[in-house]
Coordinates of C-alpha atoms and ligand atoms in Angstrom, one line a residue:
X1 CA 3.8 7.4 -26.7
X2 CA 1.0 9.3 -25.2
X3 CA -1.7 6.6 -24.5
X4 CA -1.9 2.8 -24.4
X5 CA -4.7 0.5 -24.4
X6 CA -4.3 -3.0 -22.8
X7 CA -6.2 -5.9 -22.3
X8 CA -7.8 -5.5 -19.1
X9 CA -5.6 -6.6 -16.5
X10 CA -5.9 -8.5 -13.5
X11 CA -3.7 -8.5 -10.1
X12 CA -2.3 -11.8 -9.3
X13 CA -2.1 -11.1 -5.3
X14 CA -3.6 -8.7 -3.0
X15 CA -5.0 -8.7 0.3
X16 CA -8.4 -7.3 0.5
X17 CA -9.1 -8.1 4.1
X18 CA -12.5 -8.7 5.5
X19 CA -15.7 -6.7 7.0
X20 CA -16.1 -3.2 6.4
X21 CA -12.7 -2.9 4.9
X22 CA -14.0 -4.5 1.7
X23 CA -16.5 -1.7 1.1
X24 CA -13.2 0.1 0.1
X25 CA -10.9 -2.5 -1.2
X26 CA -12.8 -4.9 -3.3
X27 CA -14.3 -1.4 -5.1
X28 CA -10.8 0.0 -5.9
X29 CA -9.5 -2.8 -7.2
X30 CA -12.7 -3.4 -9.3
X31 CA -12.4 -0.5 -10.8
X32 CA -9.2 -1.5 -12.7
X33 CA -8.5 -5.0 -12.4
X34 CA -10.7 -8.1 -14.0
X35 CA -9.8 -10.7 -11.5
X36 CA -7.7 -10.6 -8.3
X37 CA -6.0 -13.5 -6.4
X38 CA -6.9 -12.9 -2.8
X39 CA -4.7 -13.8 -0.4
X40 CA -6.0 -16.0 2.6
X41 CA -4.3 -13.9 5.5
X42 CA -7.3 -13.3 7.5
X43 CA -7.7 -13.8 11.1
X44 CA -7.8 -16.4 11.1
X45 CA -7.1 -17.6 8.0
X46 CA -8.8 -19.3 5.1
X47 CA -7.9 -23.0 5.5
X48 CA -10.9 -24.7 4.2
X49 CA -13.5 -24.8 1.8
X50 CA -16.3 -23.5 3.6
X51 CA -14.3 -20.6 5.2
X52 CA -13.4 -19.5 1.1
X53 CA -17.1 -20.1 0.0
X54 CA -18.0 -17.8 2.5
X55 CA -14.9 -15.3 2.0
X56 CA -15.8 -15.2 -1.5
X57 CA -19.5 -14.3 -1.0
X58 CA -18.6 -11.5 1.2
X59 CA -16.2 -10.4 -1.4
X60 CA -18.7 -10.6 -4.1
X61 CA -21.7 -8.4 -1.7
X62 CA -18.8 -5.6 -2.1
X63 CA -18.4 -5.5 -5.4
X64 CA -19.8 -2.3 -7.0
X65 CA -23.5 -2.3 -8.6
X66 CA -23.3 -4.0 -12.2
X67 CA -19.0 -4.9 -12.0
X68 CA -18.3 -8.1 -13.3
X69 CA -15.2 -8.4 -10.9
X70 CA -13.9 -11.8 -10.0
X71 CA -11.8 -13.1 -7.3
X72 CA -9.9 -15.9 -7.2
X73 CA -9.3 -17.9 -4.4
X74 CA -6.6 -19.5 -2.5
X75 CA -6.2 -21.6 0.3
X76 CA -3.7 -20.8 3.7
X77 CA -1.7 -24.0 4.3
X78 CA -1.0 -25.0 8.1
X79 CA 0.8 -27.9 9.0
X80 CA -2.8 -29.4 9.9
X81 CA -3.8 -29.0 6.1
X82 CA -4.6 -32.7 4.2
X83 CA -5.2 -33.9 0.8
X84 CA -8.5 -33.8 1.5
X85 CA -8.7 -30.3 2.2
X86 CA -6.6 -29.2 -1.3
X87 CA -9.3 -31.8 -3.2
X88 CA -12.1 -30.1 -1.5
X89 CA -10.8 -26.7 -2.1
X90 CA -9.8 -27.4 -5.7
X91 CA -13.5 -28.6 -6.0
X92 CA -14.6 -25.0 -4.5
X93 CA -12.7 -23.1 -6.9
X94 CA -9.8 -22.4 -5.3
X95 CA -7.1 -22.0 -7.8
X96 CA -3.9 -21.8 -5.5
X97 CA -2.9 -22.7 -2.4
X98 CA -0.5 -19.6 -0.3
X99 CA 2.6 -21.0 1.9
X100 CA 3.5 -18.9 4.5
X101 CA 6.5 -19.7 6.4
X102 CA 5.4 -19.0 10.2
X103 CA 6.0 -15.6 11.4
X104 CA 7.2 -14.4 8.3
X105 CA 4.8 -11.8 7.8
X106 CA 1.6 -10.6 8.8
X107 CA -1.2 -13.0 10.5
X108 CA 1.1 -16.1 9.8
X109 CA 1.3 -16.8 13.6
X110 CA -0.7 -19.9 11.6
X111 CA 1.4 -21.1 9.4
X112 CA 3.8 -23.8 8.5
X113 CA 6.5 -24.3 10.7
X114 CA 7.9 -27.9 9.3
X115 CA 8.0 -27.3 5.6
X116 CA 8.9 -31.2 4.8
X117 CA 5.9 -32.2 6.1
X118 CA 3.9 -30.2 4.1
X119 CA 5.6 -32.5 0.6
X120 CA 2.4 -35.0 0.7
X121 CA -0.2 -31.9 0.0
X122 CA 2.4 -30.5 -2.8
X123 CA 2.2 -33.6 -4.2
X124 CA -1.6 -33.7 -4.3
X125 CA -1.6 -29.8 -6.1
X126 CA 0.4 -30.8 -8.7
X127 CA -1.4 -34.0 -9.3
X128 CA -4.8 -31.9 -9.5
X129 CA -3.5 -28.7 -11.2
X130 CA -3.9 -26.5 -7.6
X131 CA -0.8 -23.3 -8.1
X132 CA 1.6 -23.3 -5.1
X133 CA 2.0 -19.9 -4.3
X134 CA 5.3 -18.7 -1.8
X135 CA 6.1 -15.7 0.3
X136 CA 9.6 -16.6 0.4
X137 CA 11.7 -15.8 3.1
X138 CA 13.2 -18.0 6.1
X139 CA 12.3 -16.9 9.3
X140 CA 15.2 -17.7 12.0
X141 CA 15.8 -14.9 14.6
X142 CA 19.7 -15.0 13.8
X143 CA 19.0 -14.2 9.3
X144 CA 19.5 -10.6 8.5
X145 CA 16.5 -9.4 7.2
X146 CA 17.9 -8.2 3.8
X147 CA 18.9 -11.7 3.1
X148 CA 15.8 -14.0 4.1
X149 CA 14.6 -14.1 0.7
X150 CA 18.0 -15.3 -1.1
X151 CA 18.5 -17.9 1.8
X152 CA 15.1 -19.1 0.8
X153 CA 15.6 -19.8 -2.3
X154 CA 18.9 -21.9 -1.4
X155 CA 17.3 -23.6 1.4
X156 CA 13.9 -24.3 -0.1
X157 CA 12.6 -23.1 -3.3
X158 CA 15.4 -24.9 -5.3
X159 CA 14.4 -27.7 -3.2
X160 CA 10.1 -28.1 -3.7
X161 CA 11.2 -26.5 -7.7
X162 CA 13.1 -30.4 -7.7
X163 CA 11.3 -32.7 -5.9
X164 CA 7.7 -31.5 -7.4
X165 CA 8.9 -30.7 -11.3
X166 CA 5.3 -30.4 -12.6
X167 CA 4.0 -28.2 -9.1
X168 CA 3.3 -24.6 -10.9
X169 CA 4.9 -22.1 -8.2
X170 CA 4.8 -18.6 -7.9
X171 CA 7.2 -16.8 -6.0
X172 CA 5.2 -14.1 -4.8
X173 CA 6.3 -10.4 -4.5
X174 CA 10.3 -10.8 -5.6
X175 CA 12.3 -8.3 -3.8
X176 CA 16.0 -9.2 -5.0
X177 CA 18.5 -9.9 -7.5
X178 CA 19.0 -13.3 -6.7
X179 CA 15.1 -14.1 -7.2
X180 CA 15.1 -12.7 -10.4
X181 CA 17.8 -15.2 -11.7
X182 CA 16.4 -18.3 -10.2
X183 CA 13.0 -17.6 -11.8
X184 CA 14.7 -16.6 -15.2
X185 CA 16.9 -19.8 -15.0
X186 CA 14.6 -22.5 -13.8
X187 CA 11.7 -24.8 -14.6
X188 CA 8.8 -22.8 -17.0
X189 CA 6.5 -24.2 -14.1
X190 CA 7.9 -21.3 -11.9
X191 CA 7.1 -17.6 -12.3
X192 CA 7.3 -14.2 -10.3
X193 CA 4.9 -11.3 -9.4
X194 CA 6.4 -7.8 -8.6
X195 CA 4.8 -5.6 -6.5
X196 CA 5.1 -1.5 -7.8
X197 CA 7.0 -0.4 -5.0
X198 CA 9.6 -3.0 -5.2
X199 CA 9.8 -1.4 -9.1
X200 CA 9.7 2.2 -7.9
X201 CA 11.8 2.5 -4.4
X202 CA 14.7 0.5 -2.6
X203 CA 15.9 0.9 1.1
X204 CA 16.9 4.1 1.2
X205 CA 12.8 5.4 0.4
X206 CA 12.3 3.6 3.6
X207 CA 15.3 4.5 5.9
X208 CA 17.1 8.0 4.5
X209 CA 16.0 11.3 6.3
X210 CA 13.9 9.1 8.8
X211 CA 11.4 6.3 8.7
X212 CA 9.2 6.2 6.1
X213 CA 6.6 3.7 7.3
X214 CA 3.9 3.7 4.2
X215 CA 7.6 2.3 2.3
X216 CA 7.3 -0.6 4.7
X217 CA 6.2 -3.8 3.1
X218 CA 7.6 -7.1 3.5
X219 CA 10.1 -8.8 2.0
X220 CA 11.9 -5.4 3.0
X221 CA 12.6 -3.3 0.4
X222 CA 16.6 -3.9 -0.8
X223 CA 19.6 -1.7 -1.8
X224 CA 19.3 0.0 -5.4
X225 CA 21.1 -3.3 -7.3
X226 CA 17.9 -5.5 -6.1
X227 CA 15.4 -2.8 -7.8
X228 CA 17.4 -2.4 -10.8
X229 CA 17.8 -6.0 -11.3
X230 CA 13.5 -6.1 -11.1
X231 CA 13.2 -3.5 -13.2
X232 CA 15.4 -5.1 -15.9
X233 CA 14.1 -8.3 -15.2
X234 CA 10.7 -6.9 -16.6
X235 CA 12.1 -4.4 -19.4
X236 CA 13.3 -8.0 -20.9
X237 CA 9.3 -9.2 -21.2
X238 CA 9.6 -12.2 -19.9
X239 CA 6.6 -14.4 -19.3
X240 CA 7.5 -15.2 -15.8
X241 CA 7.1 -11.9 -14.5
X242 CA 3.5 -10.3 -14.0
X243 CA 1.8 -8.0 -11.8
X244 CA 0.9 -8.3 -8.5
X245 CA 0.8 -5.6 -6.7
X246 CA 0.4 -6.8 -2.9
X247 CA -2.2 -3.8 -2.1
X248 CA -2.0 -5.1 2.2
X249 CA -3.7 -2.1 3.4
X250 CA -3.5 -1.3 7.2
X251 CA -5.5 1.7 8.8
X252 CA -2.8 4.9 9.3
X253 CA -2.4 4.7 13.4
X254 CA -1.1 0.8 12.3
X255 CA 1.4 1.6 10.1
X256 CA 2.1 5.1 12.2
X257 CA 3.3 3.2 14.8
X258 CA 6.2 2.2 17.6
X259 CA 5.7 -1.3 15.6
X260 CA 4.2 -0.6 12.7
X261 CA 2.7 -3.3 10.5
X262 CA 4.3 -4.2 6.8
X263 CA 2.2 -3.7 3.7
X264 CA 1.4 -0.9 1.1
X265 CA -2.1 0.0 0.4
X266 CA -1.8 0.2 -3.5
X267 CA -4.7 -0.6 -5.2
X268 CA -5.6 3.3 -6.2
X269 CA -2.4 4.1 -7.8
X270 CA -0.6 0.6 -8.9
X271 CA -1.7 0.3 -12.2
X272 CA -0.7 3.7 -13.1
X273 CA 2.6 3.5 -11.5
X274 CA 3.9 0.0 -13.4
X275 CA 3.0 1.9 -16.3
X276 CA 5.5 4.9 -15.4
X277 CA 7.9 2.2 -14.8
X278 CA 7.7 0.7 -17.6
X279 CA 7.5 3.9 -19.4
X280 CA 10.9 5.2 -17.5
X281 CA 12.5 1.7 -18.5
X282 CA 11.2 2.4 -22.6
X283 CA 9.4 -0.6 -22.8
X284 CA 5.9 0.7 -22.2
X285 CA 5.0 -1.8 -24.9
X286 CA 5.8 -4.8 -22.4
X287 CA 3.1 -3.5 -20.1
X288 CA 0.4 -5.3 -21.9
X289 CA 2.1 -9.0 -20.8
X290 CA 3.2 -8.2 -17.4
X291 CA -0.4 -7.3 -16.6
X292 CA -2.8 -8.6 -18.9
X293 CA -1.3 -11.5 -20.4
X294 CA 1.7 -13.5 -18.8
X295 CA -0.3 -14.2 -15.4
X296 CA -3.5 -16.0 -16.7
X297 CA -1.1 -17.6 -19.2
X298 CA 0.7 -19.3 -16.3
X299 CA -2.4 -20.0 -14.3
X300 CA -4.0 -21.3 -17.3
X301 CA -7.1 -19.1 -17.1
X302 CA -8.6 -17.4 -20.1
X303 CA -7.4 -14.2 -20.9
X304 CA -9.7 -10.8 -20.8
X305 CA -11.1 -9.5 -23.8
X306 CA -11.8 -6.2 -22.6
X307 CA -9.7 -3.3 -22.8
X308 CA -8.7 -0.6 -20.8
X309 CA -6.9 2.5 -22.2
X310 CA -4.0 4.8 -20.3
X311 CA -3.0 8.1 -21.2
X312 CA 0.2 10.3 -20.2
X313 CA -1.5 12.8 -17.9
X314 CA 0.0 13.7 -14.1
X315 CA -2.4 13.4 -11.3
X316 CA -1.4 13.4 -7.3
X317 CA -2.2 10.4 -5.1
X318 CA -4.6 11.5 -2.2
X319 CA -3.0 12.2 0.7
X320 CA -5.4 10.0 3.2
X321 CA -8.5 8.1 2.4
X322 CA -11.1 7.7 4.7
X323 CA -12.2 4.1 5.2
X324 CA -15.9 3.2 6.3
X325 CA -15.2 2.4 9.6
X326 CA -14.3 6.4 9.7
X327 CA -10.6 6.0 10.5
X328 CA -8.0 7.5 8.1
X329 CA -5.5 5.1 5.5
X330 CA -2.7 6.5 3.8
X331 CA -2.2 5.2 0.2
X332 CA 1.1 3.8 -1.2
X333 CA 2.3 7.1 -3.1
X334 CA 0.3 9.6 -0.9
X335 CA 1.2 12.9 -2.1
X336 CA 3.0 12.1 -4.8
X337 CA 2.5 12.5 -8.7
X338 CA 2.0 10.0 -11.2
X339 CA 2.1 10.9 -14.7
X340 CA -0.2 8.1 -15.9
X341 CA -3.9 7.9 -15.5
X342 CA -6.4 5.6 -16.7
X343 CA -9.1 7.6 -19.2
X344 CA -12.6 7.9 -18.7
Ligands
LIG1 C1 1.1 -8.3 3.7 C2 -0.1 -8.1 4.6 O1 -0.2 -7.0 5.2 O2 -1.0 -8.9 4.7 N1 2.1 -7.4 4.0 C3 3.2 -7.1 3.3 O3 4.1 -6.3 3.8 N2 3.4 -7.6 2.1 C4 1.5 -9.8 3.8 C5 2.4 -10.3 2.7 O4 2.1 -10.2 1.5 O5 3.5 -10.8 3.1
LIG2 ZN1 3.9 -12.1 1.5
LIG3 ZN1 0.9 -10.1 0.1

């Protein structure tokens, strides 16, 4: 197959920041995706209403002239969140609500700490239909990285997945095996997204021949059997797997760094890379429900109507782009060639 047309899609997480960096991220994401969920990992973060009413008008001032781009908003639970704060957030629009274990990634100094005392405020989403949405990995000093997420799921997931049946979850960003088979196994109330690079790479993109920091996202990227169990978790087209592709972009000297920050800025190349995945795997075909169709499924949102057509053509991902504050970002895939490309 030489071309595809989809549904448009949509990209159930990414960070688009705030500021002048949305003059560049809510644009490329625009240009491609329908609707985003927006994660609320500012600093500081989105924790109530009137801080995501005013996130999303800032969002909406960047959009380009005449888009019809949406974002969707969530909420950044803290261990001082109430009921009150999900009702009045639910009554804003917000569609999900992001846990963060604290420290676990980047700007969740904020976050929750005592995860039990957060059941009261699950209980409330799944009473009012509010998505719980997980970046799941524990965070004590003495875990190995590489196995924070599986430890997660042992120690906690399993656990909210019981006590709240009816909670919709999303385990965001799935980096291992282990994930994979608890979301194929368990309730239908829990899905997955997958970000592209967690499709395209595994550890040794980040670690062989030196470090590769642009590779470095969290969860970490895994050894080879985590990747191929993700990719064959979405060759099977499965409805609990959709895109999400975690754009987190950080200016170059960040991520070019003695401590470099975790995230991949995506958002130019993502699309077209799932669909050389997909293509690679033979299932090109399941593109259309991994990014059009299984995620507002699950979040009970309409689907596009809109399409949006690719064809087999190789372009190379810029090497830098130049962001408005005039400092240089390197794009996830800098360099390299892709050998899909959205037409017209
Ligand atoms: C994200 C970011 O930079 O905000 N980074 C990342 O490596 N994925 C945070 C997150 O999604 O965990
Ligand atoms: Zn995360
Ligand atoms: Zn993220």
């Amino acid at each position: 197959m030489t071309q595809i047309t989809l549904l448009t899609p949509d990209d159930w997480h990414l960070h688009f920041r705030d500021g002048d960096m949305l003059q560049e991220t809510v644009p490329a994401t625009a240009r491609l995706f329908q609707r985003a969920i927006v994660m609320p990992n500012l600093l500081p973060p989105v924790t109530d209403a009137k801080m995501v009413n005013a996130y999303r008008e800032r969002i909406l001032a960047a959009r380009p002239q005449g888009s019809s781009f949406e974002p969707l908003m969530t909420l950044f639970l803290t261990n001082d969140t109430t009921k009150q704060d999900i009702i009045d957030a639910k009554a804003a629009g917000v569609v999900a609500a992001k846990l963060y274990p604290a420290g676990a990634t980047t700007n969740s100094d904020a976050a929750v700490k005592a995860l039990d005392s957060l059941f009261p405020i699950f209980e409330k989403m799944a009473e009012i239909g509010m998505l719980l949405l997980v970046h799941g990995e524990v965070t004590e000093s003495h875990i190995d990285i590489f196995d924070r997420e599986a430890i997660f799921i042992e120690r906690n997931l399993t656990r909210i997945v019981d006590v709240f049946p009816s909670l919709k979850v999303v385990f965001e960003h799935i980096t291992t095996k282990e994930a994979a088979e608890f979301v194929a196994s368990t309730s239908d109330n829990v899905a997955a997204t997958i970000t592209p690079q967690h499709l395209l790479l595994n550890r040794n993109d980040l670690l062989v021949g030196g470090i590769r920091p642009h590779n470095f996202c969290l969860p970490v990227l895994k050894r080879n059997i985590h990747q191929q169990a993700l990719r064959a978790a979405v060759a099977t087209g499965s409805n609990k797997f959709f895109l999400g592709t975690d754009s987190a972009p950080h200016e170059k000297h960040r991520k070019e760094s003695a401590c470099g920050c975790a995230g991949c800025y995506s958002a130019w190349g993502a699309l077209e890379l799932y669909a050389q995945v997909f293509d690679d795997l033979g299932v090109i075909d399941k593109l259309e429900g991994f990014a059009s169709t299984h995620g507002p499924d699950f979040y009970g949102l309409p689907r596009n109507t809109s399409t949006l057509t690719l064809i087999k053509e190789t372009w190379t991902v810029p090497s830098e782009i130049i962001l408005p504050n005039g400092k240089p970002i390197v794009p996830f895939f800098a360099g390299e060639e892709v050998n899909w490309k959205v037409k017209g």
